[in-house]
Short mmCIF file of C-alpha atoms in Angstrom, two decimals:
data_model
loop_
_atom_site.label_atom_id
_atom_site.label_comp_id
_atom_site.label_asym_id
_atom_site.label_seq_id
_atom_site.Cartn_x
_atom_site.Cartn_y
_atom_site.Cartn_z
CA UNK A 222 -58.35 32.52 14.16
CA UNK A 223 -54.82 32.95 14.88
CA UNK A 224 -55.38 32.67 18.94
CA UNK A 225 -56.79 29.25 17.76
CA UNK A 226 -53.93 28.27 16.20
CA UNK A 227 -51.84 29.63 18.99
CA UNK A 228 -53.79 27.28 21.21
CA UNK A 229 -53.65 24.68 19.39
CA UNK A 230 -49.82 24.78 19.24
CA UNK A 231 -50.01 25.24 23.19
CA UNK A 232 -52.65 22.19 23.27
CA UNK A 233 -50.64 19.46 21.49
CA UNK A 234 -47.30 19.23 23.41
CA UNK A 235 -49.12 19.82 27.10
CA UNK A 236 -51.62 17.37 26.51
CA UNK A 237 -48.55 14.75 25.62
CA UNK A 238 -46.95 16.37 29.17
CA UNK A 239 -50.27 15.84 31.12
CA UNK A 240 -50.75 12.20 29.49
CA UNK A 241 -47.69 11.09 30.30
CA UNK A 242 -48.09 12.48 34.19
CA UNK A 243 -51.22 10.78 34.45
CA UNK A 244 -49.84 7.51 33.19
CA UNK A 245 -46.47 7.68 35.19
CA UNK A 246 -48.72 8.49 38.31
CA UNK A 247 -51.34 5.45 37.55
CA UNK A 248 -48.33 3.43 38.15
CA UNK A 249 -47.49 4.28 41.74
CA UNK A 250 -51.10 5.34 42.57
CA UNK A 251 -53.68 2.34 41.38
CA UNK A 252 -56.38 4.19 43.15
CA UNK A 253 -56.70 6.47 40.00
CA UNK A 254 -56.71 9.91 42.20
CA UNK A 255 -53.30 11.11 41.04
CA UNK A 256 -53.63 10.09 37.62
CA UNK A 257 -57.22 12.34 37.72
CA UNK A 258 -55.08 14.92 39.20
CA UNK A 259 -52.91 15.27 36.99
CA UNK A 260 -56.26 15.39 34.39
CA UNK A 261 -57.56 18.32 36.37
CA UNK A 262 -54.19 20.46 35.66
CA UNK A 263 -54.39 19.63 32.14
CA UNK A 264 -57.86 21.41 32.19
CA UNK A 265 -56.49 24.34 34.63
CA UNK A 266 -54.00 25.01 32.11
CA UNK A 267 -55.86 24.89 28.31
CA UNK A 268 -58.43 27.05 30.70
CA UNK A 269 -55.84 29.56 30.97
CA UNK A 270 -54.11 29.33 27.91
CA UNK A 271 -57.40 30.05 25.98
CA UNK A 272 -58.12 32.84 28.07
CA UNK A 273 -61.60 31.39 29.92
CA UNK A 274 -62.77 33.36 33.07
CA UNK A 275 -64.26 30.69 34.96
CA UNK A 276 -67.73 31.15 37.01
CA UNK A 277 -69.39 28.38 39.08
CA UNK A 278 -72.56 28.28 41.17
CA UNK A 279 -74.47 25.77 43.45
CA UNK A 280 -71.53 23.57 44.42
CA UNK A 281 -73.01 23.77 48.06
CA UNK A 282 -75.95 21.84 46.49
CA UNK A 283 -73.54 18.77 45.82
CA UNK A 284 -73.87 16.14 48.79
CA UNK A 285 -70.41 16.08 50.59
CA UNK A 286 -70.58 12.07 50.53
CA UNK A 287 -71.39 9.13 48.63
CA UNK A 288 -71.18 8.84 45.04
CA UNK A 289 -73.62 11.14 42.78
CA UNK A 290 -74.27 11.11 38.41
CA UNK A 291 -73.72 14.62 37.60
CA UNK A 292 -75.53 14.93 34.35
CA UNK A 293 -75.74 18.51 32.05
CA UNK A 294 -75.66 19.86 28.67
CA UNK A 295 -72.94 19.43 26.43
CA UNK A 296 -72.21 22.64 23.78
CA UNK A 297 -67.81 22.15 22.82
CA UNK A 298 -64.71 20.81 23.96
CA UNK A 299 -64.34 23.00 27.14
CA UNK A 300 -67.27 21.76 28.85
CA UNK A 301 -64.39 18.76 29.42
CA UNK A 302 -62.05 21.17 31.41
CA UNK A 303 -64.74 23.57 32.78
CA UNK A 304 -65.96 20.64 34.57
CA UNK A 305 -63.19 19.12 35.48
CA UNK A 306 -62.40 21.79 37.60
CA UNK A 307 -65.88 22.91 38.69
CA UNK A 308 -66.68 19.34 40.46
CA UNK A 309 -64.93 19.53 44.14
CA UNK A 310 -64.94 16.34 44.31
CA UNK A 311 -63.37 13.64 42.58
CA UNK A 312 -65.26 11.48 39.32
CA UNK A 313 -64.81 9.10 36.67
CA UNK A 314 -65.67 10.50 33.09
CA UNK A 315 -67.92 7.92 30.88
CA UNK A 316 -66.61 8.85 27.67
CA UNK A 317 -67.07 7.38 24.26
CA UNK A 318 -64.89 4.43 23.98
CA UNK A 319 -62.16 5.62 20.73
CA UNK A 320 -60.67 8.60 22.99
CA UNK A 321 -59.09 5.28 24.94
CA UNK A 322 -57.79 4.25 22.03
CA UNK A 323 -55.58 7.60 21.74
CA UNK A 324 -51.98 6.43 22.45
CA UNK A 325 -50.80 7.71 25.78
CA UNK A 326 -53.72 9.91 26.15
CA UNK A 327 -56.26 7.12 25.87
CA UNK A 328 -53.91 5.21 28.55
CA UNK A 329 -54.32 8.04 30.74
CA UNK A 330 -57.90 8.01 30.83
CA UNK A 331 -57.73 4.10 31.94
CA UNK A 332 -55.26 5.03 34.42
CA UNK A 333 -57.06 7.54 35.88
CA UNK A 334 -60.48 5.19 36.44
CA UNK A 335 -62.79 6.60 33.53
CA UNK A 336 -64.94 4.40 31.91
CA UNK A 337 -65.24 4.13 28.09
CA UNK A 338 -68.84 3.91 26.43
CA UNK A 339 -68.88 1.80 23.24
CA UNK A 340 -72.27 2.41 21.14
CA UNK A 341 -70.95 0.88 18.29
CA UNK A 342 -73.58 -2.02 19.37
CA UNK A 343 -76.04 -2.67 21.95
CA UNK A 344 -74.15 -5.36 23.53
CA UNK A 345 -71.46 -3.28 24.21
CA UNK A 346 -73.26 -0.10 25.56
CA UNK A 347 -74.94 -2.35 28.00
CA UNK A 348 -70.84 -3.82 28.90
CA UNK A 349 -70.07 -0.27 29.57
CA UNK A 350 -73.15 0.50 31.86
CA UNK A 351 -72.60 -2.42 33.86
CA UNK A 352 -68.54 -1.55 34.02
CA UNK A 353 -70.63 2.20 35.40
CA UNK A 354 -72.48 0.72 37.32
CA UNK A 355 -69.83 -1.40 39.52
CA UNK A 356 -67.82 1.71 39.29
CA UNK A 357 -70.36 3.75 41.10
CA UNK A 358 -71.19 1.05 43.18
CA UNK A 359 -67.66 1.12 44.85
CA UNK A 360 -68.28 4.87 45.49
CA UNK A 361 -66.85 6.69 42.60
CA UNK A 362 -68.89 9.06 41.11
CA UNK A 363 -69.60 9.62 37.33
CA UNK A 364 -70.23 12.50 34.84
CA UNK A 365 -72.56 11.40 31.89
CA UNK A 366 -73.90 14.16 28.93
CA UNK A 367 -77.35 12.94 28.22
CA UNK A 368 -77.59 14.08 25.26
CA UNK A 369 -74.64 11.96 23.74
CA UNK A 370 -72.46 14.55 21.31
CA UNK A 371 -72.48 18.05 21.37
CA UNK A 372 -75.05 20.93 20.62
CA UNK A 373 -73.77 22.49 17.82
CA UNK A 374 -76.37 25.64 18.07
CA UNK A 375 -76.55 25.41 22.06
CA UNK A 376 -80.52 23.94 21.97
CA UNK A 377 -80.79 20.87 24.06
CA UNK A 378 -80.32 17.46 21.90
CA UNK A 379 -83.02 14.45 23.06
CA UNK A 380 -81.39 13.01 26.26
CA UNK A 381 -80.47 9.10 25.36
CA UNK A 382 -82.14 6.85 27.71
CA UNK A 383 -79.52 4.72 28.77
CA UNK A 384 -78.42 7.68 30.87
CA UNK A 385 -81.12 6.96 33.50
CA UNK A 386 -81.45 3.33 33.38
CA UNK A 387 -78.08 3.45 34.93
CA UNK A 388 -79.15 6.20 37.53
CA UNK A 389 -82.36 4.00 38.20
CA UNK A 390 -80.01 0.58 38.65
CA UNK A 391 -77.23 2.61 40.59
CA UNK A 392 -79.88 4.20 43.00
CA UNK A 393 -77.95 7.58 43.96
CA UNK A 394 -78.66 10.91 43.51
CA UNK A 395 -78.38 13.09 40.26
CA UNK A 396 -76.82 16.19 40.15
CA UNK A 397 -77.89 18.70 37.00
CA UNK A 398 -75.22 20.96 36.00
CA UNK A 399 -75.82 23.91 33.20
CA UNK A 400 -73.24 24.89 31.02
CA UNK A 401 -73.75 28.23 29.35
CA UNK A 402 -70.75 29.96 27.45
CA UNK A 403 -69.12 27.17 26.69
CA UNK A 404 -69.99 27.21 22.57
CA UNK A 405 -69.46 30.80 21.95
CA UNK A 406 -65.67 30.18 23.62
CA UNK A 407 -64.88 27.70 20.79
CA UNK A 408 -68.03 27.17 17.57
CA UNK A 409 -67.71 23.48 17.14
CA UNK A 410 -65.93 22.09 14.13
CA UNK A 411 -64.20 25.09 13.96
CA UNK A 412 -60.46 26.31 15.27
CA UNK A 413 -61.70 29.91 16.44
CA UNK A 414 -61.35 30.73 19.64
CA UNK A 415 -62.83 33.47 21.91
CA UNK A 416 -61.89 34.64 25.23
CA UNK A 417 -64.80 34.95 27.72
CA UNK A 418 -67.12 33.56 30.51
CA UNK A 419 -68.13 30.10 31.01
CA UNK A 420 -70.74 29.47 33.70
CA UNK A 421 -71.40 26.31 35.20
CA UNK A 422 -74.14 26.08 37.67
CA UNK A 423 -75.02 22.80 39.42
CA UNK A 424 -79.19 22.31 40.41
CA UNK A 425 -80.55 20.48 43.21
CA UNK A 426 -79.78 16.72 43.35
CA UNK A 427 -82.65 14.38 42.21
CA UNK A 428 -83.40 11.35 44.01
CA UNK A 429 -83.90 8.53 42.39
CA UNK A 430 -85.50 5.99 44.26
CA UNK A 431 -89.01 5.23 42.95
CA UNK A 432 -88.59 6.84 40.11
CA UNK A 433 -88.98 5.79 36.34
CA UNK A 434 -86.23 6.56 33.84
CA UNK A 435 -88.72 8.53 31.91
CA UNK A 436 -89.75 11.19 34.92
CA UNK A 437 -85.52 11.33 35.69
CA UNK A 438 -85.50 12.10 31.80
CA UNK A 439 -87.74 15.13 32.25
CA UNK A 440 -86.82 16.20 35.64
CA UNK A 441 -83.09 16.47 35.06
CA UNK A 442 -84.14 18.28 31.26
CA UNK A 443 -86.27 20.54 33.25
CA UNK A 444 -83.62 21.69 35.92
CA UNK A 445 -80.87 22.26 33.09
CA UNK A 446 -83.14 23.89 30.45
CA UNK A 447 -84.06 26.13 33.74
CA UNK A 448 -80.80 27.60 34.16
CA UNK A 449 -79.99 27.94 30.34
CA UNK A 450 -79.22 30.78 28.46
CA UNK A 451 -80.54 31.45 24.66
CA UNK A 452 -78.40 30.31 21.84
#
């Protein structure tokens, strides 16, 4: 417990540094790539602070260009940094709408491209997808977990729908990625923290062209339930 609380006092006053980079570079840089920058040091360094050994496989399986959906499991709060630094190339996060409406680290987010998902009502999910949608259209790619919260005993939630209805309007590839290692690191709802391993592996991309959202639903479980580990 007390490395938790260590971290935590570590986490507070860098996020507020990295925020405030992020925001400071979204001013000079519109394009959003320095703010993100600035997002993937934020992860480097609560990676390092917490004491996470790193392991990633299959990045040669991401396509080198063109936008892609990388979608995976979701088990704690460093699946956010593990990722961050795992994907070589750089993405917008679709995240649920109140982290925006953090102050500075909310503006951060905006400054940096991501797009916030509001489910508090139908009309505003869709909102979001479209805002996804145009945002992958321009060439940005997007993360998305499927399963829409965390896994609080690492089995796979249902995978929401609305997932692949924006793969299936977008039209480009999805990328599975398998986070194992990530729960055991930090139990959710809790402050404990444990050094160790967290291995990301990334599948083979899944074209969607032709497809129905209901065979991406199963194909994309399939590849990430593959590569898995037991709770």
């Amino acid at each position: 417990m007390w490395l938790g609380r260590f971290y935590l006092i570590f986490l507070i006053p860098y996020t507020l540094f990295c925020s405030i980079g992020a925001v400071l570079a979204g001013l000079v840089d519109r394009s959003g790539k320095w703010s993100h920058a600035w997002a993937r040091l934020w992860s480097y360094g609560c990676v390092k602070a917490a004491g996470v050994r790193l392991v990633v496989d299959g990045t040669d399986k991401i396509p080198t260009d063109g936008p892609v959906i990388y979608m995976g499991n979701h088990q704690g709060n460093f699946d956010i940094h593990v990722l961050s630094i795992a994907i070589p190339r750089r993405f917008s996060w679709i995240a649920k709408a109140e982290l925006f409406r953090v102050p500075v680290f909310g503006g951060a987010m905006r400054r940096a491209g991501y797009v916030p998902l509001d489910r508090s009502d139908g009309r505003k999910a869709l909102k979001s997808m479209k805002e996804a949608a145009a945002r992958i259209a321009s060439g940005t790619s997007v993360v998305i977990f499927p399963e829409g919260t965390r896994s609080t005993d690492g089995n796979l939630l249902p995978f929401k729908r609305g997932a692949f209805l924006l793969a299936a309007k977008a039209g480009v590839p999805i990328v599975p990625f398998t986070i194992n290692g990530s729960r055991r690191a930090n139990p959710a709802h809790t402050l404990e923290l444990n050094p160790g391993t967290i291995h990301v592996t990334f599948s083979d991309p899944i074209p969607v062209a032709g497809e129905k959202e209901d065979v991406l639903l199963e194909r994309v479980r399939e590849a990430v339930t593959a590569r898995l580990e037991a709770p």
